[in-house]
mmCIF file of C-alpha atoms in Angstrom:
data_model
loop_
_atom_site.group_PDB
_atom_site.id
_atom_site.type_symbol
_atom_site.label_atom_id
_atom_site.label_comp_id
_atom_site.label_asym_id
_atom_site.label_seq_id
_atom_site.Cartn_x
_atom_site.Cartn_y
_atom_site.Cartn_z
ATOM 1 C CA UNK M 1087 -35.716 15.147 5.672
ATOM 2 C CA UNK M 1088 -33.094 15.121 2.887
ATOM 3 C CA UNK M 1089 -30.900 13.049 5.210
ATOM 4 C CA UNK M 1090 -33.625 10.409 5.469
ATOM 5 C CA UNK M 1091 -34.085 10.365 1.699
ATOM 6 C CA UNK M 1092 -30.383 9.644 1.190
ATOM 7 C CA UNK M 1093 -30.574 6.885 3.799
ATOM 8 C CA UNK M 1094 -33.605 5.388 2.037
ATOM 9 C CA UNK M 1095 -31.808 5.450 -1.324
ATOM 10 C CA UNK M 1096 -28.745 3.772 0.192
ATOM 11 C CA UNK M 1097 -30.911 0.909 1.476
ATOM 12 C CA UNK M 1098 -32.162 0.007 -2.002
ATOM 13 C CA UNK M 1099 -30.294 -3.033 -3.327
ATOM 14 C CA UNK M 1100 -28.016 -2.178 -6.243
ATOM 15 C CA UNK M 1101 -28.021 1.568 -5.618
ATOM 16 C CA UNK M 1102 -24.605 2.921 -4.648
ATOM 17 C CA UNK M 1103 -22.990 6.298 -3.961
ATOM 18 C CA UNK M 1104 -22.427 7.113 -7.643
ATOM 19 C CA UNK M 1105 -26.155 6.846 -8.387
ATOM 20 C CA UNK M 1106 -27.112 8.799 -5.270
ATOM 21 C CA UNK M 1107 -24.647 11.541 -6.245
ATOM 22 C CA UNK M 1108 -26.315 11.896 -9.659
ATOM 23 C CA UNK M 1109 -29.715 12.233 -7.998
ATOM 24 C CA UNK M 1110 -28.528 14.832 -5.466
ATOM 25 C CA UNK M 1111 -26.615 16.907 -8.031
ATOM 26 C CA UNK M 1112 -29.381 16.820 -10.640
ATOM 27 C CA UNK M 1113 -32.410 17.124 -8.411
ATOM 28 C CA UNK M 1114 -34.860 19.691 -9.718
ATOM 29 C CA UNK M 1115 -35.285 21.015 -6.192
ATOM 30 C CA UNK M 1116 -33.055 21.213 -3.114
ATOM 31 C CA UNK M 1117 -35.854 19.340 -1.368
ATOM 32 C CA UNK M 1118 -35.004 15.703 -2.071
ATOM 33 C CA UNK M 1119 -38.317 14.557 -0.616
ATOM 34 C CA UNK M 1120 -39.828 15.348 -4.004
ATOM 35 C CA UNK M 1121 -37.997 12.346 -5.428
ATOM 36 C CA UNK M 1122 -40.781 10.179 -4.002
ATOM 37 C CA UNK M 1123 -42.972 11.608 -6.758
ATOM 38 C CA UNK M 1124 -40.451 11.012 -9.546
ATOM 39 C CA UNK M 1125 -41.349 8.653 -12.358
ATOM 40 C CA UNK M 1126 -38.955 6.302 -14.115
ATOM 41 C CA UNK M 1127 -38.768 8.733 -17.037
ATOM 42 C CA UNK M 1128 -37.910 11.608 -14.649
ATOM 43 C CA UNK M 1129 -34.930 9.639 -13.319
ATOM 44 C CA UNK M 1130 -33.831 8.564 -16.787
ATOM 45 C CA UNK M 1131 -33.965 12.243 -17.697
ATOM 46 C CA UNK M 1132 -31.266 13.115 -15.153
ATOM 47 C CA UNK M 1133 -28.896 10.464 -16.451
ATOM 48 C CA UNK M 1134 -29.858 7.170 -14.817
ATOM 49 C CA UNK M 1135 -30.274 3.941 -16.737
ATOM 50 C CA UNK M 1136 -33.771 2.524 -17.111
ATOM 51 C CA UNK M 1137 -32.915 -0.430 -14.840
ATOM 52 C CA UNK M 1138 -31.569 1.795 -12.044
ATOM 53 C CA UNK M 1139 -34.465 4.196 -12.367
ATOM 54 C CA UNK M 1140 -36.891 1.285 -12.044
ATOM 55 C CA UNK M 1141 -35.104 -0.020 -8.930
ATOM 56 C CA UNK M 1142 -35.267 3.400 -7.306
ATOM 57 C CA UNK M 1143 -38.948 3.995 -8.035
ATOM 58 C CA UNK M 1144 -39.862 0.542 -6.708
ATOM 59 C CA UNK M 1145 -37.532 0.869 -3.706
ATOM 60 C CA UNK M 1146 -38.889 4.256 -2.672
ATOM 61 C CA UNK M 1147 -42.411 2.837 -2.683
ATOM 62 C CA UNK M 1148 -41.341 0.564 0.190
ATOM 63 C CA UNK M 1149 -41.337 3.061 3.090
ATOM 64 C CA UNK M 1150 -40.913 0.177 5.550
ATOM 65 C CA UNK M 1151 -37.318 -0.180 4.344
ATOM 66 C CA UNK M 1152 -36.490 3.237 5.785
ATOM 67 C CA UNK M 1153 -38.774 2.981 8.816
ATOM 68 C CA UNK M 1154 -37.189 -0.278 10.001
ATOM 69 C CA UNK M 1155 -33.675 1.155 9.726
ATOM 70 C CA UNK M 1156 -34.638 4.317 11.607
ATOM 71 C CA UNK M 1157 -36.266 2.259 14.357
ATOM 72 C CA UNK M 1158 -33.135 0.119 14.739
ATOM 73 C CA UNK M 1159 -30.933 3.207 14.824
ATOM 74 C CA UNK M 1160 -32.992 4.666 17.651
ATOM 75 C CA UNK M 1161 -33.324 1.380 19.554
ATOM 76 C CA UNK M 1162 -29.582 0.676 19.547
ATOM 77 C CA UNK M 1163 -28.529 4.331 19.873
ATOM 78 C CA UNK M 1164 -26.458 4.217 16.705
ATOM 79 C CA UNK M 1165 -25.487 7.483 15.026
ATOM 80 C CA UNK M 1166 -25.250 8.131 11.305
ATOM 81 C CA UNK M 1167 -24.331 10.896 8.913
ATOM 82 C CA UNK M 1168 -24.567 11.544 5.200
ATOM 83 C CA UNK M 1169 -22.044 12.842 2.704
ATOM 84 C CA UNK M 1170 -21.996 16.635 2.818
ATOM 85 C CA UNK M 1171 -23.154 16.920 6.426
ATOM 86 C CA UNK M 1172 -20.907 18.616 9.051
ATOM 87 C CA UNK M 1173 -20.544 15.305 10.912
ATOM 88 C CA UNK M 1174 -19.085 13.493 7.899
ATOM 89 C CA UNK M 1175 -15.320 12.880 7.645
ATOM 90 C CA UNK M 1176 -13.601 15.477 5.461
ATOM 91 C CA UNK M 1177 -10.811 13.008 4.670
ATOM 92 C CA UNK M 1178 -13.332 10.407 3.527
ATOM 93 C CA UNK M 1179 -15.356 12.910 1.510
ATOM 94 C CA UNK M 1180 -12.256 13.647 -0.586
ATOM 95 C CA UNK M 1181 -12.003 10.135 -2.069
ATOM 96 C CA UNK M 1182 -13.677 9.139 -5.311
ATOM 97 C CA UNK M 1183 -17.264 7.999 -4.697
ATOM 98 C CA UNK M 1184 -17.328 8.219 -0.884
ATOM 99 C CA UNK M 1185 -20.159 6.293 0.792
ATOM 100 C CA UNK M 1186 -23.410 8.220 0.946
ATOM 101 C CA UNK M 1187 -24.072 7.086 4.524
ATOM 102 C CA UNK M 1188 -21.750 6.267 7.419
ATOM 103 C CA UNK M 1189 -22.994 4.568 10.589
ATOM 104 C CA UNK M 1190 -21.053 4.845 13.838
ATOM 105 C CA UNK M 1191 -21.075 4.036 17.539
ATOM 106 C CA UNK M 1192 -19.141 6.013 20.115
ATOM 107 C CA UNK M 1193 -17.623 9.468 19.780
ATOM 108 C CA UNK M 1194 -17.416 11.135 16.381
ATOM 109 C CA UNK M 1195 -13.688 11.449 15.626
ATOM 110 C CA UNK M 1196 -14.110 12.522 12.014
ATOM 111 C CA UNK M 1197 -13.112 16.128 12.740
ATOM 112 C CA UNK M 1198 -9.478 15.132 13.304
ATOM 113 C CA UNK M 1199 -7.196 15.424 10.290
ATOM 114 C CA UNK M 1200 -4.419 13.628 12.197
ATOM 115 C CA UNK M 1201 -5.605 10.108 11.426
ATOM 116 C CA UNK M 1202 -3.333 7.233 10.400
ATOM 117 C CA UNK M 1203 -4.273 3.655 9.482
ATOM 118 C CA UNK M 1204 -2.448 0.520 10.594
ATOM 119 C CA UNK M 1205 -3.154 -2.768 8.820
ATOM 120 C CA UNK M 1206 -1.580 -6.198 8.564
ATOM 121 C CA UNK M 1207 -1.878 -9.943 8.769
ATOM 122 C CA UNK M 1208 -4.554 -11.747 10.762
ATOM 123 C CA UNK M 1209 -1.845 -14.330 11.518
ATOM 124 C CA UNK M 1210 0.552 -11.770 12.931
ATOM 125 C CA UNK M 1211 3.420 -12.930 15.107
ATOM 126 C CA UNK M 1212 5.175 -11.422 18.129
ATOM 127 C CA UNK M 1213 7.327 -9.226 15.878
ATOM 128 C CA UNK M 1214 4.200 -7.442 14.625
ATOM 129 C CA UNK M 1215 3.178 -6.826 18.226
ATOM 130 C CA UNK M 1216 6.596 -5.308 18.959
ATOM 131 C CA UNK M 1217 6.276 -3.016 15.922
ATOM 132 C CA UNK M 1218 2.821 -1.849 17.002
ATOM 133 C CA UNK M 1219 3.999 -1.184 20.556
ATOM 134 C CA UNK M 1220 6.922 0.833 19.209
ATOM 135 C CA UNK M 1221 4.869 3.041 16.887
ATOM 136 C CA UNK M 1222 1.318 3.407 18.191
ATOM 137 C CA UNK M 1223 1.889 4.787 21.738
ATOM 138 C CA UNK M 1224 4.143 7.540 20.388
ATOM 139 C CA UNK M 1225 1.584 8.532 17.753
ATOM 140 C CA UNK M 1226 -1.125 8.529 20.418
ATOM 141 C CA UNK M 1227 1.008 10.874 22.522
ATOM 142 C CA UNK M 1228 1.020 13.225 19.530
ATOM 143 C CA UNK M 1229 -2.811 13.139 19.328
ATOM 144 C CA UNK M 1230 -3.064 10.968 16.234
ATOM 145 C CA UNK M 1231 -6.284 9.007 15.780
ATOM 146 C CA UNK M 1232 -5.438 5.394 14.915
ATOM 147 C CA UNK M 1233 -7.600 3.633 12.301
ATOM 148 C CA UNK M 1234 -7.791 -0.117 11.663
ATOM 149 C CA UNK M 1235 -10.184 -2.883 10.684
ATOM 150 C CA UNK M 1236 -11.006 -4.697 13.926
ATOM 151 C CA UNK M 1237 -9.774 -8.088 12.680
ATOM 152 C CA UNK M 1238 -7.611 -10.598 14.525
ATOM 153 C CA UNK M 1239 -3.853 -10.133 14.435
ATOM 154 C CA UNK M 1240 -2.388 -6.724 13.621
ATOM 155 C CA UNK M 1241 -5.733 -4.885 13.760
ATOM 156 C CA UNK M 1242 -6.404 -6.161 17.275
ATOM 157 C CA UNK M 1243 -2.861 -5.304 18.400
ATOM 158 C CA UNK M 1244 -3.371 -1.768 17.086
ATOM 159 C CA UNK M 1245 -6.733 -1.095 18.740
ATOM 160 C CA UNK M 1246 -5.582 -2.646 22.018
ATOM 161 C CA UNK M 1247 -2.335 -0.650 22.072
ATOM 162 C CA UNK M 1248 -4.195 2.590 21.341
ATOM 163 C CA UNK M 1249 -6.682 2.045 24.158
ATOM 164 C CA UNK M 1250 -3.955 1.092 26.651
ATOM 165 C CA UNK M 1251 -1.997 4.200 25.640
ATOM 166 C CA UNK M 1252 -4.983 6.443 26.363
ATOM 167 C CA UNK M 1253 -5.641 7.200 22.711
ATOM 168 C CA UNK M 1254 -8.588 7.260 20.338
ATOM 169 C CA UNK M 1255 -9.061 4.597 17.681
ATOM 170 C CA UNK M 1256 -11.538 3.992 14.852
ATOM 171 C CA UNK M 1257 -12.642 0.414 14.122
ATOM 172 C CA UNK M 1258 -13.963 0.006 10.560
ATOM 173 C CA UNK M 1259 -16.169 -3.063 10.113
ATOM 174 C CA UNK M 1260 -17.063 -5.093 7.035
ATOM 175 C CA UNK M 1261 -20.548 -5.695 8.424
ATOM 176 C CA UNK M 1262 -23.481 -3.750 9.800
ATOM 177 C CA UNK M 1263 -23.146 -2.386 13.328
ATOM 178 C CA UNK M 1264 -25.645 -4.922 14.661
ATOM 179 C CA UNK M 1265 -23.216 -7.688 13.677
ATOM 180 C CA UNK M 1266 -19.819 -6.882 15.175
ATOM 181 C CA UNK M 1267 -17.161 -9.105 13.638
ATOM 182 C CA UNK M 1268 -15.141 -10.970 14.710
ATOM 183 C CA UNK M 1269 -17.212 -11.948 17.750
ATOM 184 C CA UNK M 1270 -14.017 -12.675 19.676
ATOM 185 C CA UNK M 1271 -13.271 -8.928 19.679
ATOM 186 C CA UNK M 1272 -16.547 -7.849 21.289
ATOM 187 C CA UNK M 1273 -14.787 -6.998 24.555
ATOM 188 C CA UNK M 1274 -12.124 -5.015 22.693
ATOM 189 C CA UNK M 1275 -14.726 -3.086 20.682
ATOM 190 C CA UNK M 1276 -16.538 -2.118 23.875
ATOM 191 C CA UNK M 1277 -13.229 -0.936 25.328
ATOM 192 C CA UNK M 1278 -12.667 1.184 22.221
ATOM 193 C CA UNK M 1279 -16.030 2.920 22.687
ATOM 194 C CA UNK M 1280 -15.549 3.430 26.431
ATOM 195 C CA UNK M 1281 -12.118 4.956 25.738
ATOM 196 C CA UNK M 1282 -13.654 7.593 23.456
ATOM 197 C CA UNK M 1283 -13.158 5.776 20.156
ATOM 198 C CA UNK M 1284 -15.671 4.776 17.511
ATOM 199 C CA UNK M 1285 -16.915 1.767 15.551
ATOM 200 C CA UNK M 1286 -17.712 2.613 11.926
ATOM 201 C CA UNK M 1287 -19.486 0.941 9.000
ATOM 202 C CA UNK M 1288 -20.753 1.947 5.575
ATOM 203 C CA UNK M 1289 -23.180 -0.994 5.534
ATOM 204 C CA UNK M 1290 -26.849 -1.069 6.645
ATOM 205 C CA UNK M 1291 -27.255 -2.181 10.245
ATOM 206 C CA UNK M 1292 -28.228 -5.805 9.656
ATOM 207 C CA UNK M 1293 -25.576 -6.570 7.007
ATOM 208 C CA UNK M 1294 -23.738 -9.829 7.711
ATOM 209 C CA UNK M 1295 -19.895 -9.985 7.549
ATOM 210 C CA UNK M 1296 -19.552 -11.694 4.171
ATOM 211 C CA UNK M 1297 -16.190 -11.763 2.299
ATOM 212 C CA UNK M 1298 -17.360 -9.486 -0.520
ATOM 213 C CA UNK M 1299 -17.852 -6.648 1.998
ATOM 214 C CA UNK M 1300 -14.227 -6.405 3.050
ATOM 215 C CA UNK M 1301 -12.734 -4.590 0.036
ATOM 216 C CA UNK M 1302 -15.269 -1.802 0.650
ATOM 217 C CA UNK M 1303 -14.287 -1.799 4.322
ATOM 218 C CA UNK M 1304 -10.592 -1.578 3.370
ATOM 219 C CA UNK M 1305 -11.376 1.363 1.123
ATOM 220 C CA UNK M 1306 -12.981 3.180 4.068
ATOM 221 C CA UNK M 1307 -9.961 2.467 6.300
ATOM 222 C CA UNK M 1308 -7.683 4.124 3.743
ATOM 223 C CA UNK M 1309 -10.139 6.944 3.110
ATOM 224 C CA UNK M 1310 -10.405 7.926 6.775
ATOM 225 C CA UNK M 1311 -6.628 8.264 7.072
ATOM 226 C CA UNK M 1312 -3.848 10.533 5.860
ATOM 227 C CA UNK M 1313 -1.714 7.460 5.310
ATOM 228 C CA UNK M 1314 -1.636 3.694 5.780
ATOM 229 C CA UNK M 1315 1.077 1.748 7.608
ATOM 230 C CA UNK M 1316 1.379 -1.923 6.636
ATOM 231 C CA UNK M 1317 2.881 -3.607 9.701
ATOM 232 C CA UNK M 1318 3.170 -7.174 8.451
ATOM 233 C CA UNK M 1319 1.735 -8.761 5.314
ATOM 234 C CA UNK M 1320 2.352 -11.820 3.166
ATOM 235 C CA UNK M 1321 2.484 -11.479 -0.613
ATOM 236 C CA UNK M 1322 -1.286 -11.943 -1.007
ATOM 237 C CA UNK M 1323 -2.458 -10.404 2.265
ATOM 238 C CA UNK M 1324 -5.746 -8.508 2.337
ATOM 239 C CA UNK M 1325 -3.848 -5.648 3.972
ATOM 240 C CA UNK M 1326 -2.327 -4.913 0.571
ATOM 241 C CA UNK M 1327 -5.812 -4.108 -0.740
ATOM 242 C CA UNK M 1328 -5.967 -1.270 1.785
ATOM 243 C CA UNK M 1329 -2.549 -0.069 0.622
ATOM 244 C CA UNK M 1330 -3.752 -0.115 -3.002
ATOM 245 C CA UNK M 1331 -6.797 1.965 -2.082
ATOM 246 C CA UNK M 1332 -4.582 4.443 -0.225
ATOM 247 C CA UNK M 1333 -2.454 4.875 -3.352
ATOM 248 C CA UNK M 1334 -5.554 5.325 -5.524
ATOM 249 C CA UNK M 1335 -6.760 8.002 -3.107
ATOM 250 C CA UNK M 1336 -3.441 9.843 -3.251
ATOM 251 C CA UNK M 1337 -2.560 8.964 0.325
ATOM 252 C CA UNK M 1338 0.858 7.969 1.659
ATOM 253 C CA UNK M 1339 1.701 4.269 2.077
ATOM 254 C CA UNK M 1340 4.255 3.062 4.622
ATOM 255 C CA UNK M 1341 5.630 -0.443 5.134
ATOM 256 C CA UNK M 1342 7.607 -2.037 7.958
ATOM 257 C CA UNK M 1343 10.445 -4.363 6.884
ATOM 258 C CA UNK M 1344 10.873 -7.786 8.450
ATOM 259 C CA UNK M 1345 12.622 -11.119 8.191
ATOM 260 C CA UNK M 1346 13.279 -12.686 4.784
ATOM 261 C CA UNK M 1347 13.287 -16.165 6.330
ATOM 262 C CA UNK M 1348 9.547 -16.695 5.936
ATOM 263 C CA UNK M 1349 6.720 -15.192 3.922
ATOM 264 C CA UNK M 1350 4.972 -13.084 6.563
ATOM 265 C CA UNK M 1351 6.798 -9.945 5.399
ATOM 266 C CA UNK M 1352 6.903 -10.486 1.630
ATOM 267 C CA UNK M 1353 3.995 -8.109 1.030
ATOM 268 C CA UNK M 1354 5.729 -5.311 2.954
ATOM 269 C CA UNK M 1355 8.978 -5.871 1.087
ATOM 270 C CA UNK M 1356 7.142 -5.762 -2.247
ATOM 271 C CA UNK M 1357 5.510 -2.461 -1.260
ATOM 272 C CA UNK M 1358 8.890 -0.977 -0.357
ATOM 273 C CA UNK M 1359 10.295 -2.075 -3.719
ATOM 274 C CA UNK M 1360 7.330 -0.356 -5.401
ATOM 275 C CA UNK M 1361 7.943 2.936 -3.589
ATOM 276 C CA UNK M 1362 6.202 2.704 -0.214
ATOM 277 C CA UNK M 1363 8.144 4.486 2.508
ATOM 278 C CA UNK M 1364 10.144 2.159 4.739
ATOM 279 C CA UNK M 1365 9.294 2.672 8.414
ATOM 280 C CA UNK M 1366 11.543 1.954 11.379
ATOM 281 C CA UNK M 1367 10.262 4.659 13.751
ATOM 282 C CA UNK M 1368 7.485 7.204 14.185
ATOM 283 C CA UNK M 1369 9.611 9.989 12.731
ATOM 284 C CA UNK M 1370 9.550 8.189 9.375
ATOM 285 C CA UNK M 1371 5.762 8.553 9.375
ATOM 286 C CA UNK M 1372 4.995 12.006 10.724
ATOM 287 C CA UNK M 1373 7.670 13.823 8.735
ATOM 288 C CA UNK M 1374 5.610 13.054 5.612
ATOM 289 C CA UNK M 1375 2.806 15.206 7.014
ATOM 290 C CA UNK M 1376 4.918 18.166 8.092
ATOM 291 C CA UNK M 1377 5.273 17.229 11.744
ATOM 292 C CA UNK M 1378 8.896 16.090 11.651
ATOM 293 C CA UNK M 1379 11.306 18.878 12.491
ATOM 294 C CA UNK M 1380 9.940 20.841 15.436
ATOM 295 C CA UNK M 1381 8.622 17.767 17.208
ATOM 296 C CA UNK M 1382 11.659 15.522 16.860
ATOM 297 C CA UNK M 1383 12.974 16.167 20.381
ATOM 298 C CA UNK M 1384 9.496 15.677 21.859
ATOM 299 C CA UNK M 1385 9.161 12.386 20.018
ATOM 300 C CA UNK M 1386 12.588 11.262 21.173
ATOM 301 C CA UNK M 1387 11.653 12.085 24.768
ATOM 302 C CA UNK M 1388 8.379 10.183 24.443
ATOM 303 C CA UNK M 1389 10.062 7.160 22.882
ATOM 304 C CA UNK M 1390 12.793 7.212 25.535
ATOM 305 C CA UNK M 1391 10.130 7.305 28.253
ATOM 306 C CA UNK M 1392 8.258 4.410 26.636
ATOM 307 C CA UNK M 1393 11.517 2.472 26.300
ATOM 308 C CA UNK M 1394 12.315 3.097 29.977
ATOM 309 C CA UNK M 1395 8.876 1.852 31.033
ATOM 310 C CA UNK M 1396 9.222 -1.210 28.811
ATOM 311 C CA UNK M 1397 12.651 -1.905 30.270
ATOM 312 C CA UNK M 1398 11.259 -1.761 33.795
ATOM 313 C CA UNK M 1399 8.557 -4.214 32.779
ATOM 314 C CA UNK M 1400 10.870 -6.429 30.751
ATOM 315 C CA UNK M 1401 12.251 -8.474 33.613
ATOM 316 C CA UNK M 1402 9.646 -11.107 34.457
ATOM 317 C CA UNK M 1403 8.656 -11.505 38.083
ATOM 318 C CA UNK M 1404 7.130 -14.928 37.510
ATOM 319 C CA UNK M 1405 9.597 -17.752 38.202
ATOM 320 C CA UNK M 1406 8.247 -19.921 35.371
ATOM 321 C CA UNK M 1407 8.542 -17.036 32.904
ATOM 322 C CA UNK M 1408 12.169 -16.508 33.917
ATOM 323 C CA UNK M 1409 12.897 -20.205 33.492
ATOM 324 C CA UNK M 1410 11.387 -20.212 29.993
ATOM 325 C CA UNK M 1411 13.297 -17.106 28.908
ATOM 326 C CA UNK M 1412 16.574 -18.483 30.269
ATOM 327 C CA UNK M 1413 16.164 -21.586 28.122
ATOM 328 C CA UNK M 1414 15.225 -19.663 24.999
ATOM 329 C CA UNK M 1415 18.579 -17.991 24.510
ATOM 330 C CA UNK M 1416 18.790 -20.702 21.861
ATOM 331 C CA UNK M 1417 15.878 -21.961 19.759
ATOM 332 C CA UNK M 1418 13.919 -24.800 21.348
ATOM 333 C CA UNK M 1419 10.798 -26.773 20.517
ATOM 334 C CA UNK M 1420 7.767 -26.982 22.780
ATOM 335 C CA UNK M 1421 8.672 -30.611 23.467
ATOM 336 C CA UNK M 1422 12.182 -29.648 24.632
ATOM 337 C CA UNK M 1423 10.785 -27.048 26.999
ATOM 338 C CA UNK M 1424 8.234 -29.501 28.354
ATOM 339 C CA UNK M 1425 11.023 -31.950 29.224
ATOM 340 C CA UNK M 1426 13.135 -29.275 30.920
ATOM 341 C CA UNK M 1427 10.456 -27.465 32.911
ATOM 342 C CA UNK M 1428 8.172 -28.558 35.714
ATOM 343 C CA UNK M 1429 5.038 -27.442 33.874
ATOM 344 C CA UNK M 1430 2.053 -29.176 32.327
ATOM 345 C CA UNK M 1431 1.558 -28.781 28.579
ATOM 346 C CA UNK M 1432 -1.465 -26.549 29.201
ATOM 347 C CA UNK M 1433 0.463 -24.266 31.586
ATOM 348 C CA UNK M 1434 3.479 -24.143 29.276
ATOM 349 C CA UNK M 1435 1.387 -23.156 26.244
ATOM 350 C CA UNK M 1436 -0.326 -20.431 28.259
ATOM 351 C CA UNK M 1437 3.067 -19.070 29.334
ATOM 352 C CA UNK M 1438 4.432 -19.190 25.788
ATOM 353 C CA UNK M 1439 1.365 -17.397 24.455
ATOM 354 C CA UNK M 1440 1.612 -14.636 27.086
ATOM 355 C CA UNK M 1441 5.338 -14.115 26.514
ATOM 356 C CA UNK M 1442 4.717 -13.996 22.771
ATOM 357 C CA UNK M 1443 2.059 -11.300 23.151
ATOM 358 C CA UNK M 1444 4.485 -9.321 25.327
ATOM 359 C CA UNK M 1445 6.987 -9.449 22.473
ATOM 360 C CA UNK M 1446 9.574 -11.335 24.529
ATOM 361 C CA UNK M 1447 9.662 -14.528 22.458
ATOM 362 C CA UNK M 1448 8.761 -15.567 18.923
ATOM 363 C CA UNK M 1449 8.071 -18.806 17.082
ATOM 364 C CA UNK M 1450 9.651 -19.451 13.705
ATOM 365 C CA UNK M 1451 8.204 -21.286 10.714
ATOM 366 C CA UNK M 1452 9.630 -24.580 12.047
ATOM 367 C CA UNK M 1453 7.749 -24.176 15.317
ATOM 368 C CA UNK M 1454 10.852 -23.379 17.383
ATOM 369 C CA UNK M 1455 10.689 -20.768 20.145
ATOM 370 C CA UNK M 1456 13.410 -18.191 20.785
ATOM 371 C CA UNK M 1457 13.892 -15.172 23.021
ATOM 372 C CA UNK M 1458 13.742 -11.820 21.199
#
C-alpha cells in the first residue's frame, strides 16, 4: 500500500520528489497509508510549507486521481516502481532528488551497472551515424546497456544500432508512456521492447511531450548511466544539458571530436576544452570504469570483426549506388548528380538518403555531397 501512497503523492500537481522524501522520512509510522488522515498542521509539523501541506491534503482527498492511474497501468500493462524498491535503478537512486516513481514498458534493465548514455543532435549527419556504428556494437558485445532519449537524429541512431547488434537499450521519454514521442519512432520503440529493452518515463501516463519536460528527461538519462557520451552537438544543443546533469551527478562525460568547418561539433569541442574525455574508440570509454586492460584484446578482436563485416558490406551491389559513389570522389551538388545520372529526382534523393544513413556519403553545409 505504501507504493500506492507514493504514486498518489506524485500525481498531485506541484508535489515533487523532495516533498515526498520529507514525508517518507518524517512519517510518524512506517505505514504511509496513515497520511490520508493527516491534517495541514500535521504536515507543516514535519517541515512542509503551508501551501504544500494544503495541496497534499486536498490532493489526497481525490482518490480518483490514483484510481485512474492504476486502471491505466493495468489496462496498458505498464510497470512502475518507487524509490527504495528492489526494482528501482541503483544508479538513479544515487543522484540528488531522484524521481519518486518510474514508469516503464518492457524488461527491467535497472539491475545492470554497466549502463552508458549516448546523446547528440536531432539534426545529426552521416558522420554521427558512423561514430555510433563504431562505438555502440562493441559496447553491446561487452554487455553494456545503452541509454538514450528516443529523439530523432543521434538518439534514433543509437537505439537502432543497439537493437541491430543484439543489445539492450533504454529509451527515456519526456512524456507519459501513453504518449510516445516522437510518433515517427513508434516502430523503433516497439523494436526496442521486442529486443528486450525498455521505455522509461518519470511522468504520469497521460503527460504530453511539452518542452519543459525535457530537462527532467535529460536528467534521468544521465542518472541511469555511469557516463554520458556526446556524439555530436552544436554549441547550444540540448544534449549539453544531459552532459551538465552528468557532471552534477558526478558521472563521467565523454565527447567525440568532429569537423571545425561547421557548427555541428562546436558543443563537443567546448566540452573537451572544459575537461570532458575525448573519445575516438570504445577503449577510451570503458577504461574509465576499470574495464580497459584485461579486455583490450577482446575489444580489438570485436572491432576487427565488425570492421571486416562492414568492409564486406561496403561495396554496393546496386548499380545506381555504385554510379553515385564513383561520382562523389569529388564534392558535387544534387543538381550535378541529376544531370550525370539516369535517375529521377525522387529516386536520386532516396539513394542519397540511404547512402548517407549507411555512412558512405555526407552533405556539407553548402549542400554538396561527397564520398566518405
